[in-house]
């Protein structure tokens, strides 16, 4: 059974208890990889490497950050477009922001977040949201700090309050349109037998009422809360590979199908997009950026309440 979820290639790597201790993980030419706190400390002085602190509030960064880290809040990524509240900003804005923090597309950038030592509002998703966005807009070597700054602090590593000098870069945005899937394409393919749609929101929201105009979930979407994949005490730390594989098996998510990651606004789904596309190297992974917010913006779209992915058919009344 397990082999279905890790083939082709990489079964031994995925099952190895020490695989992620040989970062960057996984090996190969993927755009996004995991690195450990040990690795980051060993490479902090590496020429050409940028460390981005994407903690939830600038005061969190001011209070403490990894030495040499530059602050870039994820909030700049999305702005309203024609009233829709969670669209990506203009490419020119993305490009200017990435230039201001000195990014070069082929030089490594490490991204981390935390719960927020000052604000206390961090949910752990800022680093996956930023990593996905960097890759989408043309960066080629993105590293996510497994465990974030919280793990760094727990291990007693050095923190700083210094703001590093940064030389602007000439980063050029090149959008990778094969990562997201738009609304019309999503509607066309979501119910195909060779497609699995995942919903990364908490189970109680998937089953019932969240902030959206309609309760429930997109018909056919399988509940896979992103938080279930992470360490119980640290939302930035991915569970051991074997534990994650067990969860995927329980949900019958295999490599032979197209995986579409969704959630509420496209942010929680970045956690699972990174996992499937880059950490576990599934061959066909997309992210429905509009997610449930866009789906429910169309009143004619049906939704499903409860634990089942689809509405159960109503039994026909017995004939007399």
Coordinates of C-alpha atoms in Angstrom, one line a residue:
X1 CA 0.0 0.0 0.0
X2 CA 2.7 2.5 1.0
X3 CA 4.5 2.2 -2.2
X4 CA 1.6 3.6 -4.2
X5 CA 2.1 6.9 -2.4
X6 CA 5.8 7.3 -2.9
X7 CA 6.4 5.7 -6.4
X8 CA 7.9 6.6 -8.8
X9 CA 11.2 7.2 -7.0
X10 CA 12.1 8.3 -3.6
X11 CA 10.6 5.6 -1.3
X12 CA 13.8 5.0 0.6
X13 CA 14.3 8.8 0.9
X14 CA 10.8 9.5 2.1
X15 CA 10.9 6.7 4.7
X16 CA 14.4 7.5 6.0
X17 CA 14.3 9.0 9.5
X18 CA 17.4 11.1 8.8
X19 CA 16.5 12.3 5.3
X20 CA 15.6 15.8 6.3
X21 CA 18.8 16.1 8.4
X22 CA 20.8 16.3 5.2
X23 CA 19.5 19.7 3.9
X24 CA 18.6 21.2 1.6
X25 CA 15.8 18.7 1.5
X26 CA 14.9 17.0 -0.8
X27 CA 18.0 16.7 -3.1
X28 CA 17.5 17.7 -6.7
X29 CA 16.6 20.8 -8.6
X30 CA 13.3 21.7 -7.0
X31 CA 12.6 25.4 -6.5
X32 CA 11.6 25.1 -2.8
X33 CA 13.4 23.0 -0.2
X34 CA 13.5 22.6 3.6
X35 CA 16.6 23.5 5.7
X36 CA 17.3 22.9 9.3
X37 CA 18.4 25.4 12.0
X38 CA 21.9 23.7 12.0
X39 CA 22.2 24.3 8.3
X40 CA 21.1 27.9 8.5
X41 CA 23.6 28.7 11.3
X42 CA 26.4 27.1 9.3
X43 CA 25.4 29.2 6.2
X44 CA 24.5 32.6 7.7
X45 CA 27.7 34.2 6.4
X46 CA 27.5 32.6 2.9
X47 CA 28.0 35.2 0.2
X48 CA 24.9 35.9 -1.9
X49 CA 22.4 34.3 0.5
X50 CA 19.4 36.3 1.7
X51 CA 17.4 35.6 4.9
X52 CA 13.9 36.9 4.9
X53 CA 12.0 37.3 8.2
X54 CA 8.3 37.2 7.4
X55 CA 7.0 37.3 11.0
X56 CA 3.4 38.5 11.4
X57 CA 4.2 42.0 12.7
X58 CA 7.1 44.3 12.1
X59 CA 7.5 44.6 15.9
X60 CA 8.2 40.9 16.1
X61 CA 11.1 41.5 13.8
X62 CA 12.3 44.6 15.7
X63 CA 12.2 42.7 19.0
X64 CA 14.2 39.7 17.7
X65 CA 15.3 38.1 14.4
X66 CA 17.9 35.8 13.0
X67 CA 21.2 37.7 12.6
X68 CA 21.3 39.3 9.1
X69 CA 17.6 38.7 8.4
X70 CA 15.7 41.3 6.4
X71 CA 12.0 42.0 7.1
X72 CA 9.4 41.4 4.4
X73 CA 5.8 41.1 5.5
X74 CA 3.6 38.8 3.5
X75 CA 0.9 41.5 3.5
X76 CA 2.3 43.2 0.4
X77 CA 1.6 40.1 -1.7
X78 CA -2.2 40.5 -2.1
X79 CA -4.5 43.4 -2.7
X80 CA -8.1 43.8 -3.9
X81 CA -8.8 43.5 -7.6
X82 CA -12.2 44.6 -8.9
X83 CA -13.4 44.1 -5.4
X84 CA -12.2 40.6 -4.9
X85 CA -10.1 40.8 -1.7
X86 CA -7.3 38.3 -2.1
X87 CA -5.8 38.8 -5.5
X88 CA -2.0 39.0 -6.0
X89 CA -0.8 42.6 -6.5
X90 CA 0.6 43.9 -9.8
X91 CA 3.8 42.3 -11.0
X92 CA 5.6 45.6 -10.9
X93 CA 4.9 45.9 -7.1
X94 CA 6.1 42.3 -6.6
X95 CA 9.3 43.1 -8.5
X96 CA 10.0 46.3 -6.7
X97 CA 9.5 44.7 -3.3
X98 CA 11.8 41.8 -4.1
X99 CA 14.4 44.2 -5.5
X100 CA 14.4 46.3 -2.3
X101 CA 15.3 43.3 -0.2
X102 CA 18.2 42.5 -2.6
X103 CA 16.9 39.2 -4.0
X104 CA 18.6 37.5 -6.9
X105 CA 16.7 34.8 -8.7
X106 CA 19.5 32.2 -8.7
X107 CA 20.9 33.0 -5.2
X108 CA 19.5 31.2 -2.2
X109 CA 16.9 32.9 0.0
X110 CA 15.8 31.4 3.3
X111 CA 12.3 32.3 4.6
X112 CA 11.1 31.9 8.1
X113 CA 8.4 33.1 10.4
X114 CA 7.3 32.6 14.0
X115 CA 4.4 32.9 16.5
X116 CA 5.5 36.5 17.1
X117 CA 7.5 37.3 20.3
X118 CA 5.8 40.7 20.4
X119 CA 2.4 40.2 18.7
X120 CA 1.7 36.6 19.5
X121 CA -0.4 36.3 16.3
X122 CA 1.6 34.1 14.1
X123 CA 0.0 31.0 12.7
X124 CA 3.0 29.6 10.9
X125 CA 1.8 30.0 7.4
X126 CA 3.6 33.2 6.5
X127 CA 6.7 31.2 5.5
X128 CA 4.9 28.9 3.1
X129 CA 2.9 31.7 1.6
X130 CA 6.1 33.7 0.9
X131 CA 8.0 30.7 -0.3
X132 CA 5.2 29.8 -2.8
X133 CA 5.0 33.4 -4.0
X134 CA 8.8 33.7 -4.5
X135 CA 8.8 30.6 -6.6
X136 CA 5.7 31.7 -8.5
X137 CA 7.2 35.0 -9.4
X138 CA 10.5 33.6 -10.6
X139 CA 12.9 32.8 -7.8
X140 CA 14.8 29.5 -8.3
X141 CA 16.3 28.7 -4.9
X142 CA 13.9 29.1 -2.0
X143 CA 14.7 27.5 1.4
X144 CA 12.1 27.2 4.1
X145 CA 13.4 27.1 7.7
X146 CA 11.8 23.9 9.2
X147 CA 10.5 25.0 12.6
X148 CA 10.9 28.7 11.9
X149 CA 12.4 31.2 14.4
X150 CA 10.7 29.4 17.2
X151 CA 12.9 26.3 16.8
X152 CA 15.9 28.6 16.4
X153 CA 15.1 30.2 19.7
X154 CA 14.3 27.0 21.5
X155 CA 17.8 25.8 20.7
X156 CA 19.4 28.9 22.2
X157 CA 20.8 30.3 19.0
X158 CA 21.8 33.9 18.6
X159 CA 19.2 36.6 18.0
X160 CA 19.7 40.1 16.8
X161 CA 18.1 43.5 16.7
X162 CA 20.4 44.9 14.1
X163 CA 19.0 46.0 10.7
X164 CA 21.4 44.8 7.9
X165 CA 22.4 47.1 5.1
X166 CA 20.8 46.0 1.8
X167 CA 21.8 46.8 -1.8
X168 CA 18.8 46.7 -4.1
X169 CA 18.9 44.1 -6.8
X170 CA 17.7 43.8 -10.4
X171 CA 15.3 40.9 -9.7
X172 CA 12.9 40.4 -12.7
X173 CA 9.5 38.9 -12.2
X174 CA 8.8 35.9 -14.4
X175 CA 5.4 34.4 -13.5
X176 CA 5.2 30.6 -13.4
X177 CA 1.6 30.1 -14.6
X178 CA 1.8 26.3 -14.2
X179 CA 1.5 26.5 -10.4
X180 CA -1.9 28.1 -9.9
X181 CA -5.2 27.0 -11.4
X182 CA -7.8 29.5 -12.2
X183 CA -11.5 29.4 -11.5
X184 CA -12.7 28.3 -15.0
X185 CA -10.1 25.6 -15.3
X186 CA -10.8 24.4 -11.8
X187 CA -14.5 24.0 -12.5
X188 CA -13.7 22.0 -15.6
X189 CA -11.4 19.5 -14.0
X190 CA -12.3 19.3 -10.3
X191 CA -14.7 16.3 -10.6
X192 CA -12.5 14.2 -12.8
X193 CA -11.6 10.7 -11.5
X194 CA -7.9 11.5 -12.0
X195 CA -8.1 14.7 -9.8
X196 CA -8.0 15.0 -6.1
X197 CA -9.1 18.4 -4.6
X198 CA -7.8 19.0 -1.0
X199 CA -9.2 21.5 1.5
X200 CA -6.6 22.6 3.9
X201 CA -8.9 24.5 6.3
X202 CA -9.7 23.2 9.8
X203 CA -12.2 20.3 9.9
X204 CA -14.8 22.3 11.7
X205 CA -14.8 25.0 9.0
X206 CA -14.8 22.4 6.2
X207 CA -17.8 20.7 7.8
X208 CA -19.8 23.8 8.9
X209 CA -19.9 27.6 9.0
X210 CA -16.8 29.8 8.6
X211 CA -16.8 33.5 7.7
X212 CA -18.0 32.8 4.1
X213 CA -21.6 33.4 2.9
X214 CA -22.1 29.7 2.6
X215 CA -21.2 26.9 5.0
X216 CA -19.3 23.8 4.2
X217 CA -16.9 23.0 1.3
X218 CA -16.5 22.7 -2.4
X219 CA -18.3 19.5 -3.6
X220 CA -15.7 16.7 -3.9
X221 CA -13.0 18.4 -1.9
X222 CA -11.3 16.1 0.7
X223 CA -10.6 17.6 4.1
X224 CA -6.8 17.6 4.9
X225 CA -6.2 20.3 7.5
X226 CA -2.8 21.8 7.0
X227 CA -2.2 21.9 10.8
X228 CA -2.5 18.1 11.0
X229 CA 0.7 17.8 9.0
X230 CA 2.7 20.0 11.4
X231 CA 4.2 19.4 14.8
X232 CA 1.7 19.7 17.6
X233 CA 3.7 22.4 19.4
X234 CA 5.2 24.2 16.4
X235 CA 3.2 25.1 13.3
X236 CA 6.3 25.9 11.3
X237 CA 7.8 22.4 11.8
X238 CA 6.7 19.6 9.5
X239 CA 6.0 16.2 11.1
X240 CA 8.4 13.4 10.4
X241 CA 8.1 12.0 6.9
X242 CA 6.7 8.7 8.0
X243 CA 3.9 10.4 10.0
X244 CA 3.0 12.6 7.0
X245 CA 2.9 9.6 4.6
X246 CA 0.6 7.8 7.0
X247 CA -1.8 10.7 6.9
X248 CA -1.7 10.8 3.1
X249 CA -2.4 7.1 2.9
X250 CA -5.4 7.5 5.3
X251 CA -6.8 10.1 2.8
X252 CA -6.1 7.9 -0.2
X253 CA -3.9 10.5 -1.9
X254 CA -1.6 8.9 -4.4
X255 CA 0.9 10.1 -6.9
X256 CA -1.0 9.0 -10.0
X257 CA -3.6 11.9 -9.8
X258 CA -3.5 15.6 -10.2
X259 CA -3.5 17.2 -6.7
X260 CA -5.3 20.5 -6.4
X261 CA -4.6 22.3 -3.1
X262 CA -7.3 24.7 -1.9
X263 CA -8.4 26.3 1.4
X264 CA -10.2 29.5 2.3
X265 CA -8.2 32.2 0.5
X266 CA -5.3 30.3 -1.0
X267 CA -2.9 30.9 1.9
X268 CA -3.3 27.7 4.0
X269 CA -3.1 25.7 0.7
X270 CA 0.5 26.9 0.2
X271 CA 1.6 24.6 3.0
X272 CA 0.3 21.6 1.2
X273 CA 1.4 22.8 -2.3
X274 CA 5.0 22.9 -1.0
X275 CA 4.6 19.5 0.6
X276 CA 3.2 17.7 -2.5
X277 CA 5.1 19.5 -5.3
X278 CA 8.5 19.9 -3.8
X279 CA 9.1 18.0 -0.5
X280 CA 7.4 14.8 -1.7
X281 CA 7.8 15.5 -5.5
X282 CA 4.3 14.6 -6.7
X283 CA 4.3 14.9 -10.5
X284 CA 1.2 17.1 -11.0
X285 CA 0.2 19.6 -8.3
X286 CA -1.8 22.9 -8.7
X287 CA -2.9 25.5 -6.2
X288 CA -6.4 27.0 -6.5
X289 CA -5.6 30.5 -5.3
X290 CA -9.2 31.7 -5.3
X291 CA -10.2 28.8 -3.2
X292 CA -13.4 28.8 -1.1
X293 CA -13.6 32.6 -1.2
X294 CA -13.9 32.7 -4.9
X295 CA -16.1 29.6 -5.1
X296 CA -18.7 31.1 -2.8
X297 CA -18.5 34.4 -4.6
X298 CA -20.7 32.8 -7.3
X299 CA -24.2 32.2 -5.7
X300 CA -25.0 29.4 -8.1
X301 CA -22.1 27.2 -6.9
X302 CA -23.2 24.5 -4.6
X303 CA -21.4 23.7 -1.3
X304 CA -21.5 20.6 1.0
X305 CA -21.9 20.6 4.8
X306 CA -20.6 17.8 7.0
X307 CA -17.7 15.3 6.8
X308 CA -18.5 13.8 3.5
X309 CA -16.8 15.2 0.4
X310 CA -20.1 15.1 -1.6
X311 CA -23.7 15.0 -0.7
X312 CA -25.0 11.6 -0.2
X313 CA -27.6 10.6 -2.8
X314 CA -31.2 10.6 -1.6
X315 CA -32.6 7.1 -1.5
X316 CA -35.6 6.6 -3.7
X317 CA -38.9 6.1 -2.0
X318 CA -40.0 2.4 -2.1
X319 CA -42.6 1.7 -4.7
X320 CA -46.0 0.5 -3.6

